[in-house]
PDB file of C-alpha atoms in Angstrom:
ATOM      1  CA  MET R   1     -10.123  10.459 -12.301  1.00 55.00           C
ATOM      2  CA  PRO R   2      -8.622  11.399  -8.895  1.00 64.00           C
ATOM      3  CA  VAL R   3      -6.001   9.131  -7.386  1.00 70.00           C
ATOM      4  CA  ASP R   4      -7.147   7.100  -4.380  1.00 84.00           C
ATOM      5  CA  HIS R   5      -3.961   7.414  -2.338  1.00 88.00           C
ATOM      6  CA  ASP R   6      -5.390   5.488   0.611  1.00 87.00           C
ATOM      7  CA  GLN R   7      -6.276   2.517  -1.580  1.00 89.00           C
ATOM      8  CA  ILE R   8      -2.887   2.554  -3.284  1.00 92.00           C
ATOM      9  CA  HIS R   9      -1.074   2.325   0.034  1.00 95.00           C
ATOM     10  CA  LYS R  10      -3.533  -0.184   1.450  1.00 94.00           C
ATOM     11  CA  LEU R  11      -2.873  -2.561  -1.458  1.00 94.00           C
ATOM     12  CA  LEU R  12       0.860  -1.998  -1.142  1.00 96.00           C
ATOM     13  CA  VAL R  13       0.907  -2.836   2.578  1.00 96.00           C
ATOM     14  CA  GLU R  14      -1.389  -5.850   2.100  1.00 95.00           C
ATOM     15  CA  ALA R  15       1.043  -7.261  -0.451  1.00 96.00           C
ATOM     16  CA  PHE R  16       4.163  -6.346   1.566  1.00 97.00           C
ATOM     17  CA  PHE R  17       3.024  -6.402   5.194  1.00 98.00           C
ATOM     18  CA  GLN R  18       6.056  -8.295   6.470  1.00 98.00           C
ATOM     19  CA  GLU R  19       8.456  -6.109   4.499  1.00 98.00           C
ATOM     20  CA  PHE R  20       6.754  -2.961   5.793  1.00 98.00           C
ATOM     21  CA  MET R  21       7.016  -4.059   9.415  1.00 98.00           C
ATOM     22  CA  GLU R  22      10.652  -5.104   9.002  1.00 98.00           C
ATOM     23  CA  LEU R  23      11.441  -1.746   7.431  1.00 97.00           C
ATOM     24  CA  PHE R  24       9.637   0.635   9.777  1.00 98.00           C
ATOM     25  CA  CYS R  25       8.738  -1.379  12.895  1.00 98.00           C
ATOM     26  CA  PRO R  26      11.657  -3.839  13.283  1.00 97.00           C
ATOM     27  CA  ASP R  27      11.140  -4.472  17.010  1.00 98.00           C
ATOM     28  CA  GLU R  28       7.538  -5.521  16.476  1.00 97.00           C
ATOM     29  CA  ALA R  29       8.456  -7.467  13.323  1.00 98.00           C
ATOM     30  CA  ALA R  30      10.906  -9.533  15.376  1.00 97.00           C
ATOM     31  CA  VAL R  31       8.071 -11.018  17.461  1.00 96.00           C
ATOM     32  CA  ILE R  32       5.325 -11.363  14.822  1.00 97.00           C
ATOM     33  CA  ASP R  33       4.522 -14.716  13.226  1.00 96.00           C
ATOM     34  CA  PHE R  34       4.053 -13.722   9.586  1.00 97.00           C
ATOM     35  CA  ASP R  35       2.686 -17.168   8.751  1.00 95.00           C
ATOM     36  CA  HIS R  36      -0.502 -16.174  10.583  1.00 94.00           C
ATOM     37  CA  VAL R  37      -1.675 -12.867   9.125  1.00 96.00           C
ATOM     38  CA  GLU R  38      -5.280 -11.881   8.511  1.00 95.00           C
ATOM     39  CA  PHE R  39      -6.476  -8.627   6.940  1.00 95.00           C
ATOM     40  CA  LEU R  40      -9.707  -7.731   8.649  1.00 92.00           C
ATOM     41  CA  LYS R  41     -12.686  -6.440   6.743  1.00 81.00           C
ATOM     42  CA  GLN R  42     -13.370  -2.716   7.095  1.00 73.00           C
ATOM     43  CA  GLU R  43     -13.476  -1.748  10.751  1.00 74.00           C
ATOM     44  CA  LEU R  44     -16.132   0.899  11.341  1.00 70.00           C
ATOM     45  CA  PHE R  45     -17.071   2.605  14.577  1.00 67.00           C
ATOM     46  CA  THR R  46     -19.415   5.418  15.537  1.00 63.00           C
ATOM     47  CA  ASP R  47     -18.110   8.554  17.206  1.00 60.00           C
ATOM     48  CA  ILE R  48     -20.913   9.007  19.744  1.00 51.00           C
ATOM     49  CA  PHE R  49     -20.038  12.596  20.583  1.00 50.00           C
ATOM     50  CA  ARG R  50     -19.732  13.843  17.001  1.00 57.00           C
ATOM     51  CA  GLY R  51     -22.362  11.528  15.550  1.00 58.00           C
ATOM     52  CA  GLU R  52     -19.968  10.404  12.802  1.00 66.00           C
ATOM     53  CA  LYS R  53     -19.147   6.979  11.423  1.00 72.00           C
ATOM     54  CA  ARG R  54     -15.454   6.372  10.814  1.00 75.00           C
ATOM     55  CA  VAL R  55     -13.800   3.640   8.793  1.00 84.00           C
ATOM     56  CA  LEU R  56     -10.260   2.622   9.673  1.00 90.00           C
ATOM     57  CA  ASP R  57      -7.892   2.338   6.705  1.00 91.00           C
ATOM     58  CA  LEU R  58      -6.391  -1.092   7.421  1.00 94.00           C
ATOM     59  CA  VAL R  59      -6.345  -3.446  10.404  1.00 95.00           C
ATOM     60  CA  VAL R  60      -4.166  -6.567  10.411  1.00 97.00           C
ATOM     61  CA  LYS R  61      -4.571  -9.439  12.864  1.00 97.00           C
ATOM     62  CA  THR R  62      -1.494 -11.546  13.508  1.00 97.00           C
ATOM     63  CA  ARG R  63      -0.101 -14.016  16.007  1.00 96.00           C
ATOM     64  CA  LEU R  64       3.255 -13.963  17.766  1.00 95.00           C
ATOM     65  CA  ILE R  65       6.177 -16.326  17.250  1.00 94.00           C
ATOM     66  CA  SER R  66       6.016 -17.126  20.966  1.00 91.00           C
ATOM     67  CA  GLY R  67       2.974 -19.221  20.139  1.00 84.00           C
ATOM     68  CA  GLY R  68      -0.303 -19.647  21.971  1.00 82.00           C
ATOM     69  CA  GLU R  69      -3.673 -18.189  21.088  1.00 82.00           C
ATOM     70  CA  HIS R  70      -2.717 -14.593  21.809  1.00 89.00           C
ATOM     71  CA  TYR R  71      -2.829 -12.274  18.821  1.00 95.00           C
ATOM     72  CA  VAL R  72      -2.124  -8.599  18.179  1.00 97.00           C
ATOM     73  CA  LEU R  73      -3.485  -6.013  15.772  1.00 97.00           C
ATOM     74  CA  VAL R  74      -1.583  -3.598  13.558  1.00 98.00           C
ATOM     75  CA  HIS R  75      -3.656  -0.538  12.668  1.00 97.00           C
ATOM     76  CA  PHE R  76      -2.659   1.584   9.656  1.00 97.00           C
ATOM     77  CA  GLU R  77      -3.866   5.039   8.697  1.00 96.00           C
ATOM     78  CA  PHE R  78      -2.718   6.491   5.356  1.00 96.00           C
ATOM     79  CA  GLU R  79      -2.643  10.267   4.955  1.00 95.00           C
ATOM     80  CA  SER R  80      -1.994  12.052   1.638  1.00 94.00           C
ATOM     81  CA  SER R  81      -1.897  15.553   3.199  1.00 94.00           C
ATOM     82  CA  ARG R  82      -0.986  17.119   6.519  1.00 95.00           C
ATOM     83  CA  PRO R  83      -3.911  16.366   8.823  1.00 93.00           C
ATOM     84  CA  ALA R  84      -5.875  19.145  10.487  1.00 89.00           C
ATOM     85  CA  GLY R  85      -6.658  19.152  14.182  1.00 90.00           C
ATOM     86  CA  ASN R  86      -5.101  16.885  16.781  1.00 94.00           C
ATOM     87  CA  PHE R  87      -4.119  13.842  14.758  1.00 96.00           C
ATOM     88  CA  ALA R  88      -2.559  12.075  17.741  1.00 97.00           C
ATOM     89  CA  GLU R  89      -5.879  12.353  19.575  1.00 96.00           C
ATOM     90  CA  ARG R  90      -7.682  10.928  16.539  1.00 93.00           C
ATOM     91  CA  MET R  91      -5.295   7.966  16.467  1.00 96.00           C
ATOM     92  CA  PHE R  92      -5.933   7.495  20.198  1.00 96.00           C
ATOM     93  CA  GLU R  93      -9.689   7.422  19.578  1.00 93.00           C
ATOM     94  CA  TYR R  94      -9.213   4.761  16.908  1.00 93.00           C
ATOM     95  CA  HIS R  95      -6.973   2.856  19.309  1.00 96.00           C
ATOM     96  CA  CYS R  96      -9.586   2.925  22.049  1.00 94.00           C
ATOM     97  CA  ALA R  97     -12.322   1.772  19.679  1.00 92.00           C
ATOM     98  CA  LEU R  98     -10.209  -1.182  18.532  1.00 94.00           C
ATOM     99  CA  TYR R  99      -9.200  -2.097  22.068  1.00 95.00           C
ATOM    100  CA  SER R 100     -12.808  -1.965  23.230  1.00 93.00           C
ATOM    101  CA  ARG R 101     -13.719  -4.449  20.507  1.00 92.00           C
ATOM    102  CA  PHE R 102     -10.727  -6.815  20.512  1.00 94.00           C
ATOM    103  CA  ARG R 103      -9.108  -6.429  23.971  1.00 95.00           C
ATOM    104  CA  THR R 104      -5.583  -7.028  22.740  1.00 96.00           C
ATOM    105  CA  THR R 105      -2.337  -5.219  21.992  1.00 97.00           C
ATOM    106  CA  ILE R 106      -2.549  -2.808  19.056  1.00 97.00           C
ATOM    107  CA  VAL R 107       0.376  -1.387  17.077  1.00 98.00           C
ATOM    108  CA  PRO R 108      -0.717   1.988  15.597  1.00 98.00           C
ATOM    109  CA  VAL R 109       0.977   3.234  12.409  1.00 98.00           C
ATOM    110  CA  ALA R 110       0.377   6.397  10.369  1.00 98.00           C
ATOM    111  CA  VAL R 111       1.938   6.809   6.907  1.00 98.00           C
ATOM    112  CA  PHE R 112       2.115  10.316   5.440  1.00 97.00           C
ATOM    113  CA  SER R 113       2.683  10.240   1.673  1.00 96.00           C
ATOM    114  CA  ASP R 114       2.260  13.917   0.705  1.00 95.00           C
ATOM    115  CA  ASP R 115       5.115  15.659  -1.100  1.00 94.00           C
ATOM    116  CA  ALA R 116       5.465  18.603   1.308  1.00 93.00           C
ATOM    117  CA  LYS R 117       8.567  19.114   3.430  1.00 92.00           C
ATOM    118  CA  TRP R 118       7.092  19.876   6.831  1.00 94.00           C
ATOM    119  CA  LYS R 119       8.960  22.278   9.097  1.00 92.00           C
ATOM    120  CA  THR R 120       7.715  20.284  12.064  1.00 94.00           C
ATOM    121  CA  LEU R 121       6.115  16.874  12.289  1.00 95.00           C
ATOM    122  CA  VAL R 122       2.605  16.502  13.655  1.00 96.00           C
ATOM    123  CA  PRO R 123       2.624  15.327  17.296  1.00 96.00           C
ATOM    124  CA  ASP R 124       2.943  11.568  17.663  1.00 97.00           C
ATOM    125  CA  ILE R 125       2.020  11.494  21.361  1.00 98.00           C
ATOM    126  CA  PHE R 126      -1.305  12.071  23.100  1.00 97.00           C
ATOM    127  CA  GLU R 127      -1.372  12.465  26.869  1.00 97.00           C
ATOM    128  CA  LEU R 128      -3.948  12.899  29.611  1.00 97.00           C
ATOM    129  CA  SER R 129      -2.438  14.302  32.774  1.00 97.00           C
ATOM    130  CA  LEU R 130      -3.220  16.398  35.811  1.00 97.00           C
ATOM    131  CA  ALA R 131      -1.189  17.930  38.628  1.00 97.00           C
ATOM    132  CA  GLY R 132       2.031  16.394  37.411  1.00 94.00           C
ATOM    133  CA  GLN R 133       0.503  12.933  37.039  1.00 97.00           C
ATOM    134  CA  THR R 134       0.227  11.301  33.600  1.00 97.00           C
ATOM    135  CA  TYR R 135      -2.728   8.945  33.393  1.00 97.00           C
ATOM    136  CA  VAL R 136      -2.585   8.102  29.688  1.00 97.00           C
ATOM    137  CA  ARG R 137       0.389   8.303  27.330  1.00 97.00           C
ATOM    138  CA  PHE R 138      -0.352   7.054  23.820  1.00 98.00           C
ATOM    139  CA  ARG R 139       2.154   6.991  20.967  1.00 98.00           C
ATOM    140  CA  TYR R 140       1.942   5.831  17.355  1.00 98.00           C
ATOM    141  CA  HIS R 141       4.544   5.101  14.666  1.00 98.00           C
ATOM    142  CA  GLN R 142       4.748   8.154  12.406  1.00 98.00           C
ATOM    143  CA  ILE R 143       6.242   7.614   8.927  1.00 98.00           C
ATOM    144  CA  LYS R 144       6.684  10.752   6.804  1.00 98.00           C
ATOM    145  CA  LEU R 145       8.040   9.413   3.532  1.00 97.00           C
ATOM    146  CA  LYS R 146       9.202  12.753   2.105  1.00 97.00           C
ATOM    147  CA  HIS R 147      11.465  13.249   5.133  1.00 97.00           C
ATOM    148  CA  LEU R 148      13.399  10.083   4.298  1.00 97.00           C
ATOM    149  CA  ASP R 149      16.433  10.266   2.006  1.00 96.00           C
ATOM    150  CA  TYR R 150      16.238   7.451  -0.539  1.00 96.00           C
ATOM    151  CA  ARG R 151      20.034   7.091  -0.465  1.00 96.00           C
ATOM    152  CA  ARG R 152      19.843   5.678   3.071  1.00 96.00           C
ATOM    153  CA  PHE R 153      18.133   2.583   1.698  1.00 96.00           C
ATOM    154  CA  LEU R 154      20.236   1.821  -1.365  1.00 94.00           C
ATOM    155  CA  GLY R 155      21.494  -1.735  -1.214  1.00 91.00           C
ATOM    156  CA  SER R 156      18.638  -2.850   1.025  1.00 94.00           C
ATOM    157  CA  ALA R 157      17.382  -6.424   0.665  1.00 93.00           C
ATOM    158  CA  ASN R 158      13.839  -5.206   1.335  1.00 96.00           C
ATOM    159  CA  PRO R 159      11.959  -4.960  -2.001  1.00 96.00           C
ATOM    160  CA  LEU R 160       9.298  -2.585  -0.651  1.00 97.00           C
ATOM    161  CA  VAL R 161      11.764   0.232  -0.142  1.00 97.00           C
ATOM    162  CA  TYR R 162      12.514   0.500  -3.873  1.00 96.00           C
ATOM    163  CA  ALA R 163       8.925   1.488  -4.548  1.00 97.00           C
ATOM    164  CA  LEU R 164       8.635   3.824  -1.562  1.00 97.00           C
ATOM    165  CA  MET R 165      11.730   5.665  -2.790  1.00 97.00           C
ATOM    166  CA  ALA R 166       9.381   7.319  -5.294  1.00 97.00           C
ATOM    167  CA  LYS R 167       7.850   9.251  -2.376  1.00 97.00           C
ATOM    168  CA  MET R 168      11.079   9.909  -0.489  1.00 97.00           C
ATOM    169  CA  ALA R 169      13.360  12.929  -0.731  1.00 96.00           C
ATOM    170  CA  TYR R 170      15.470  13.291  -3.865  1.00 95.00           C
ATOM    171  CA  ASN R 171      16.760  16.069  -6.100  1.00 94.00           C
ATOM    172  CA  ARG R 172      14.139  16.984  -8.700  1.00 91.00           C
ATOM    173  CA  ARG R 173      16.896  17.391 -11.294  1.00 93.00           C
ATOM    174  CA  ASP R 174      17.646  13.659 -10.932  1.00 96.00           C
ATOM    175  CA  ARG R 175      14.005  12.626 -11.361  1.00 95.00           C
ATOM    176  CA  VAL R 176      14.361  11.051 -14.829  1.00 96.00           C
ATOM    177  CA  ARG R 177      17.379   8.953 -13.936  1.00 97.00           C
ATOM    178  CA  LEU R 178      15.961   7.957 -10.549  1.00 97.00           C
ATOM    179  CA  ARG R 179      12.689   6.826 -12.082  1.00 96.00           C
ATOM    180  CA  ALA R 180      14.627   4.538 -14.427  1.00 96.00           C
ATOM    181  CA  ASP R 181      16.866   3.386 -11.556  1.00 96.00           C
ATOM    182  CA  PHE R 182      13.972   2.587  -9.213  1.00 96.00           C
ATOM    183  CA  LEU R 183      12.215   0.561 -11.914  1.00 96.00           C
ATOM    184  CA  ARG R 184      15.446  -1.253 -12.742  1.00 95.00           C
ATOM    185  CA  MET R 185      16.161  -2.087  -9.090  1.00 95.00           C
ATOM    186  CA  ILE R 186      12.680  -3.560  -8.668  1.00 95.00           C
ATOM    187  CA  LEU R 187      12.995  -5.637 -11.838  1.00 94.00           C
ATOM    188  CA  LYS R 188      16.384  -7.000 -10.739  1.00 93.00           C
ATOM    189  CA  LEU R 189      14.883  -8.319  -7.485  1.00 92.00           C
ATOM    190  CA  GLY R 190      13.151 -11.122  -9.396  1.00 88.00           C
ATOM    191  CA  ILE R 191      10.080 -11.262  -7.144  1.00 89.00           C
ATOM    192  CA  SER R 192       6.757 -12.835  -8.150  1.00 81.00           C
ATOM    193  CA  GLY R 193       4.690 -11.261 -10.917  1.00 83.00           C
ATOM    194  CA  ASP R 194       1.807  -9.757  -8.937  1.00 90.00           C
ATOM    195  CA  ARG R 195       4.010  -8.325  -6.193  1.00 93.00           C
ATOM    196  CA  GLU R 196       6.493  -7.012  -8.717  1.00 94.00           C
ATOM    197  CA  SER R 197       3.664  -5.327 -10.631  1.00 93.00           C
ATOM    198  CA  ILE R 198       2.444  -3.540  -7.499  1.00 95.00           C
ATOM    199  CA  LEU R 199       5.914  -2.105  -6.859  1.00 96.00           C
ATOM    200  CA  LEU R 200       6.426  -1.055 -10.473  1.00 94.00           C
ATOM    201  CA  GLN R 201       3.045   0.605 -10.674  1.00 92.00           C
ATOM    202  CA  TYR R 202       3.653   2.471  -7.429  1.00 95.00           C
ATOM    203  CA  VAL R 203       6.759   4.090  -8.929  1.00 95.00           C
ATOM    204  CA  ASP R 204       4.813   4.665 -12.120  1.00 91.00           C
ATOM    205  CA  ALA R 205       1.986   6.412 -10.270  1.00 91.00           C
ATOM    206  CA  TYR R 206       4.156   8.695  -8.153  1.00 94.00           C
ATOM    207  CA  MET R 207       6.934   9.618 -10.569  1.00 94.00           C
ATOM    208  CA  GLU R 208       5.030  11.020 -13.530  1.00 90.00           C
ATOM    209  CA  LEU R 209       7.164  12.847 -16.048  1.00 92.00           C
ATOM    210  CA  THR R 210       6.612  16.007 -18.048  1.00 92.00           C
ATOM    211  CA  PRO R 211       6.774  15.639 -21.865  1.00 91.00           C
ATOM    212  CA  ARG R 212      10.349  16.935 -21.836  1.00 93.00           C
ATOM    213  CA  GLU R 213      11.340  14.559 -19.013  1.00 94.00           C
ATOM    214  CA  LEU R 214       9.630  11.719 -20.839  1.00 92.00           C
ATOM    215  CA  THR R 215      11.772  12.328 -23.919  1.00 93.00           C
ATOM    216  CA  SER R 216      14.903  12.188 -21.757  1.00 95.00           C
ATOM    217  CA  PHE R 217      13.617   9.051 -20.048  1.00 94.00           C
ATOM    218  CA  ASN R 218      13.046   7.237 -23.342  1.00 92.00           C
ATOM    219  CA  GLU R 219      16.521   8.198 -24.499  1.00 93.00           C
ATOM    220  CA  LEU R 220      18.038   6.992 -21.235  1.00 94.00           C
ATOM    221  CA  ILE R 221      16.490   3.525 -21.190  1.00 93.00           C
ATOM    222  CA  ILE R 222      17.924   2.744 -24.633  1.00 92.00           C
ATOM    223  CA  ASP R 223      21.196   2.170 -22.756  1.00 92.00           C
ATOM    224  CA  GLU R 224      22.006  -1.499 -22.204  1.00 91.00           C
ATOM    225  CA  ASP R 225      21.999  -1.005 -18.424  1.00 92.00           C
ATOM    226  CA  TYR R 226      18.277  -0.258 -18.619  1.00 93.00           C
ATOM    227  CA  GLN R 227      17.300  -3.074 -20.985  1.00 92.00           C
ATOM    228  CA  MET R 228      14.899  -4.582 -18.426  1.00 93.00           C
ATOM    229  CA  VAL R 229      13.198  -1.208 -17.979  1.00 94.00           C
ATOM    230  CA  GLN R 230      12.852  -0.749 -21.728  1.00 91.00           C
ATOM    231  CA  GLU R 231      11.291  -4.205 -22.004  1.00 90.00           C
ATOM    232  CA  ILE R 232       8.692  -3.552 -19.298  1.00 89.00           C
ATOM    233  CA  ILE R 233       7.832  -0.124 -20.750  1.00 87.00           C
ATOM    234  CA  THR R 234       7.427  -1.714 -24.183  1.00 84.00           C
ATOM    235  CA  SER R 235       5.263  -4.412 -22.642  1.00 81.00           C
ATOM    236  CA  TRP R 236       3.025  -1.792 -20.990  1.00 77.00           C
ATOM    237  CA  GLU R 237       2.685   0.094 -24.279  1.00 70.00           C
ATOM    238  CA  ARG R 238       1.791  -3.098 -26.170  1.00 66.00           C
ATOM    239  CA  GLU R 239      -0.709  -4.099 -23.506  1.00 67.00           C
ATOM    240  CA  GLY R 240      -2.291  -0.666 -23.698  1.00 64.00           C
ATOM    241  CA  ARG R 241      -2.663  -0.836 -27.463  1.00 58.00           C
ATOM    242  CA  GLU R 242      -4.105  -4.334 -27.357  1.00 62.00           C
ATOM    243  CA  LYS R 243      -6.762  -3.281 -24.853  1.00 57.00           C
ATOM    244  CA  GLY R 244      -7.594  -0.032 -26.592  1.00 53.00           C
ATOM    245  CA  ARG R 245      -5.927   2.145 -23.989  1.00 44.00           C
ATOM    246  CA  VAL R 246      -4.548   4.649 -26.477  1.00 41.00           C
ATOM    247  CA  GLU R 247      -4.217   7.587 -24.122  1.00 45.00           C
ATOM    248  CA  GLY R 248      -1.866   6.975 -21.220  1.00 46.00           C
ATOM    249  CA  ARG R 249       0.546   4.839 -23.220  1.00 43.00           C
ATOM    250  CA  VAL R 250       1.154   7.376 -26.004  1.00 37.00           C
ATOM    251  CA  GLU R 251       4.858   8.312 -26.187  1.00 43.00           C
ATOM    252  CA  GLY R 252       5.654   5.428 -23.848  1.00 49.00           C
ATOM    253  CA  ARG R 253       4.014   7.152 -20.895  1.00 47.00           C
ATOM    254  CA  VAL R 254       3.122   4.932 -17.997  1.00 42.00           C
ATOM    255  CA  GLU R 255       0.062   6.473 -16.346  1.00 48.00           C
ATOM    256  CA  GLY R 256      -0.757   3.608 -13.980  1.00 44.00           C
ATOM    257  CA  ARG R 257      -2.651   4.311 -10.777  1.00 40.00           C
ATOM    258  CA  VAL R 258      -1.812   1.347  -8.574  1.00 41.00           C
ATOM    259  CA  GLU R 259      -4.501  -1.008  -7.559  1.00 42.00           C
ATOM    260  CA  GLY R 260      -2.435  -4.045  -8.262  1.00 39.00           C
ATOM    261  CA  ARG R 261      -2.805  -3.755 -12.049  1.00 38.00           C
ATOM    262  CA  VAL R 262      -3.767  -0.166 -11.634  1.00 37.00           C
ATOM    263  CA  GLU R 263      -6.270   2.548 -12.151  1.00 41.00           C
ATOM    264  CA  GLY R 264      -5.115   5.253 -14.524  1.00 41.00           C
ATOM    265  CA  ARG R 265      -6.054   8.405 -16.314  1.00 39.00           C
ATOM    266  CA  VAL R 266      -7.482   6.485 -19.218  1.00 36.00           C
ATOM    267  CA  GLU R 267     -11.008   5.239 -18.735  1.00 42.00           C
ATOM    268  CA  GLY R 268     -10.134   2.078 -20.597  1.00 41.00           C
ATOM    269  CA  ARG R 269      -7.823   1.105 -17.735  1.00 43.00           C
ATOM    270  CA  VAL R 270     -10.732  -0.008 -15.608  1.00 50.00           C
ATOM    271  CA  GLU R 271      -9.938  -3.510 -16.781  1.00 56.00           C
ATOM    272  CA  GLY R 272      -6.549  -3.228 -15.123  1.00 56.00           C
ATOM    273  CA  LYS R 273      -8.254  -2.297 -11.864  1.00 60.00           C
ATOM    274  CA  LEU R 274     -10.452  -5.384 -12.076  1.00 73.00           C
ATOM    275  CA  GLU R 275      -7.387  -7.554 -12.706  1.00 75.00           C
ATOM    276  CA  ALA R 276      -5.830  -6.098  -9.547  1.00 67.00           C
ATOM    277  CA  LYS R 277      -8.817  -7.028  -7.423  1.00 74.00           C
ATOM    278  CA  GLN R 278      -8.947 -10.491  -8.978  1.00 81.00           C
ATOM    279  CA  SER R 279      -5.270 -10.918  -8.099  1.00 76.00           C
ATOM    280  CA  VAL R 280      -5.752  -9.711  -4.511  1.00 73.00           C
ATOM    281  CA  LEU R 281      -8.760 -12.015  -4.065  1.00 80.00           C
ATOM    282  CA  LEU R 282      -6.821 -15.038  -5.332  1.00 81.00           C
ATOM    283  CA  ARG R 283      -3.878 -14.174  -3.082  1.00 74.00           C
ATOM    284  CA  GLN R 284      -6.140 -13.872  -0.028  1.00 73.00           C
ATOM    285  CA  LEU R 285      -7.734 -17.233  -0.776  1.00 80.00           C
ATOM    286  CA  GLN R 286      -4.302 -18.816  -1.128  1.00 75.00           C
ATOM    287  CA  ARG R 287      -3.239 -17.376   2.231  1.00 68.00           C
ATOM    288  CA  ARG R 288      -6.361 -18.715   3.925  1.00 72.00           C
ATOM    289  CA  PHE R 289      -6.597 -22.117   2.273  1.00 74.00           C
ATOM    290  CA  LYS R 290      -3.074 -22.736   0.877  1.00 73.00           C
ATOM    291  CA  ALA R 291      -4.415 -23.689  -2.564  1.00 77.00           C
ATOM    292  CA  VAL R 292      -7.132 -22.449  -4.901  1.00 81.00           C
ATOM    293  CA  ASP R 293      -9.101 -24.862  -7.059  1.00 83.00           C
ATOM    294  CA  GLU R 294      -8.619 -24.182 -10.774  1.00 84.00           C
ATOM    295  CA  GLN R 295     -12.376 -23.906 -11.248  1.00 85.00           C
ATOM    296  CA  VAL R 296     -12.547 -21.214  -8.549  1.00 86.00           C
ATOM    297  CA  ARG R 297      -9.618 -19.405 -10.152  1.00 86.00           C
ATOM    298  CA  GLN R 298     -11.268 -19.404 -13.570  1.00 87.00           C
ATOM    299  CA  ARG R 299     -14.537 -18.212 -12.085  1.00 89.00           C
ATOM    300  CA  ILE R 300     -12.824 -15.287 -10.353  1.00 88.00           C
ATOM    301  CA  GLU R 301     -10.890 -14.349 -13.478  1.00 87.00           C
ATOM    302  CA  GLY R 302     -14.185 -14.315 -15.375  1.00 88.00           C
ATOM    303  CA  ILE R 303     -15.759 -11.685 -13.090  1.00 89.00           C
ATOM    304  CA  HIS R 304     -15.848  -8.204 -14.616  1.00 84.00           C
ATOM    305  CA  ASP R 305     -17.978  -6.494 -11.993  1.00 83.00           C
ATOM    306  CA  GLU R 306     -16.034  -4.537  -9.341  1.00 78.00           C
ATOM    307  CA  GLY R 307     -18.891  -4.767  -6.828  1.00 78.00           C
ATOM    308  CA  ARG R 308     -18.956  -8.566  -7.010  1.00 85.00           C
ATOM    309  CA  LEU R 309     -15.194  -8.721  -6.450  1.00 82.00           C
ATOM    310  CA  ASP R 310     -15.483  -6.393  -3.424  1.00 76.00           C
ATOM    311  CA  SER R 311     -18.214  -8.636  -2.010  1.00 82.00           C
ATOM    312  CA  LEU R 312     -16.040 -11.724  -2.408  1.00 84.00           C
ATOM    313  CA  LEU R 313     -13.074  -9.959  -0.770  1.00 78.00           C
ATOM    314  CA  ASP R 314     -15.251  -9.139   2.241  1.00 73.00           C
ATOM    315  CA  GLN R 315     -16.330 -12.789   2.500  1.00 79.00           C
ATOM    316  CA  VAL R 316     -12.813 -14.267   2.508  1.00 72.00           C
ATOM    317  CA  VAL R 317     -12.114 -13.476   6.185  1.00 66.00           C
ATOM    318  CA  GLU R 318     -15.357 -15.123   7.328  1.00 71.00           C
ATOM    319  CA  ILE R 319     -15.604 -18.368   5.359  1.00 77.00           C
ATOM    320  CA  SER R 320     -14.038 -21.679   6.354  1.00 77.00           C
ATOM    321  CA  SER R 321     -13.875 -23.019   2.783  1.00 80.00           C
ATOM    322  CA  PRO R 322     -13.945 -21.511  -0.746  1.00 83.00           C
ATOM    323  CA  ASP R 323     -17.109 -23.557  -1.278  1.00 82.00           C
ATOM    324  CA  GLU R 324     -18.896 -21.125   1.056  1.00 82.00           C
ATOM    325  CA  LEU R 325     -18.345 -18.136  -1.232  1.00 85.00           C
ATOM    326  CA  VAL R 326     -21.589 -16.493  -2.315  1.00 84.00           C
ATOM    327  CA  TRP R 327     -21.026 -15.656  -5.960  1.00 82.00           C
TER     328      TRP R 327
END
C-alpha cells in the first residue's frame, strides 16, 4: 500500500500546530493565540481557466493574542517530491482563492519532505511587474526538510523537531544509531500518549531499516541507555501479534505508516488507522467543547468504519454541541 505522505504530515501538523509555528514561523507564532485554533474542513476551489478542482492540504483558522474578532489563516501545502511548473504561482493562486473567500491575512507554508538534495530551491516568490513597477509580490514560507542538519536542533525543547529529524540531513552510515536516538529522545520528553505515538510513528515510517541494519538496531537497543526504546519496540511487536499483524512486526520491524496509530505495509494494520482517526476525532471534540461525554467517547471508539469517522470529522467544525453529531 503506498504511503500517503500528505496525510502523514497533515496529521502531524494538526497534532503539533503550535510547535510547528514556533519552530519554522516564530514571528507569526509570537502573535497567534493558540487557545483559539480551528482546523477547517477541506477547502476546495475551482480553477476556472483550467477547469480543475483543487483541494488545499490544510487550512488553520486562528485568532491573535491582541484580541478582538480578527482572525488569520495558516495555509499548508505538503509536497513529497520536487514540484513541476511554477510552484510559487500555484501557491499564489491558492492564496488568492482563500483571500477571496475569507478576506483576511493568510500565512502560506509549503513543506517539502522528499529525500533529494536539491541544487537549487524552487522559487519562493511570485511577482507581477511592468516597466520597473512591481504590482504584486507574494512570498511563502518554504521548508525543505532534507536541507536542514538535524544537529542544529539537538537540545531543543520543541518535541516536534525530534520526529522531523527523520527527514533531515544525516550521514547514512549513522542511520541505525540515529533511529534509536530519535526514538529515545521522543520517549524521554514524556508527552501525552496520542501525541507521543504520532512522533514515534513518524520516525518509524521514515527511517525504515534493511535486514542487516535491523539486526544492528536490535543489538544496539539492548544497551541500558536504550531501555525505553526496547520497551516500546517490544510493545509494538506484542500488539502486532495480538492483533494478527504477523508481517511488519517480524524480527522487531516497525513498519508503521503514520496516521496517528498508523497505516502500514500489513493489511491487518487497518485497525491502527481507525484508532488514529478515532483519536483525532476525540481530540478535535475536546478542543471545541473542552470535555467529551463518556458515552460519546465509547460510541466513537466502537466505530470501525473509516467513512463514518471521516464524516464525523467533517462535522466537528460546524456543530455547536456534540449532541448535533449525525452518527
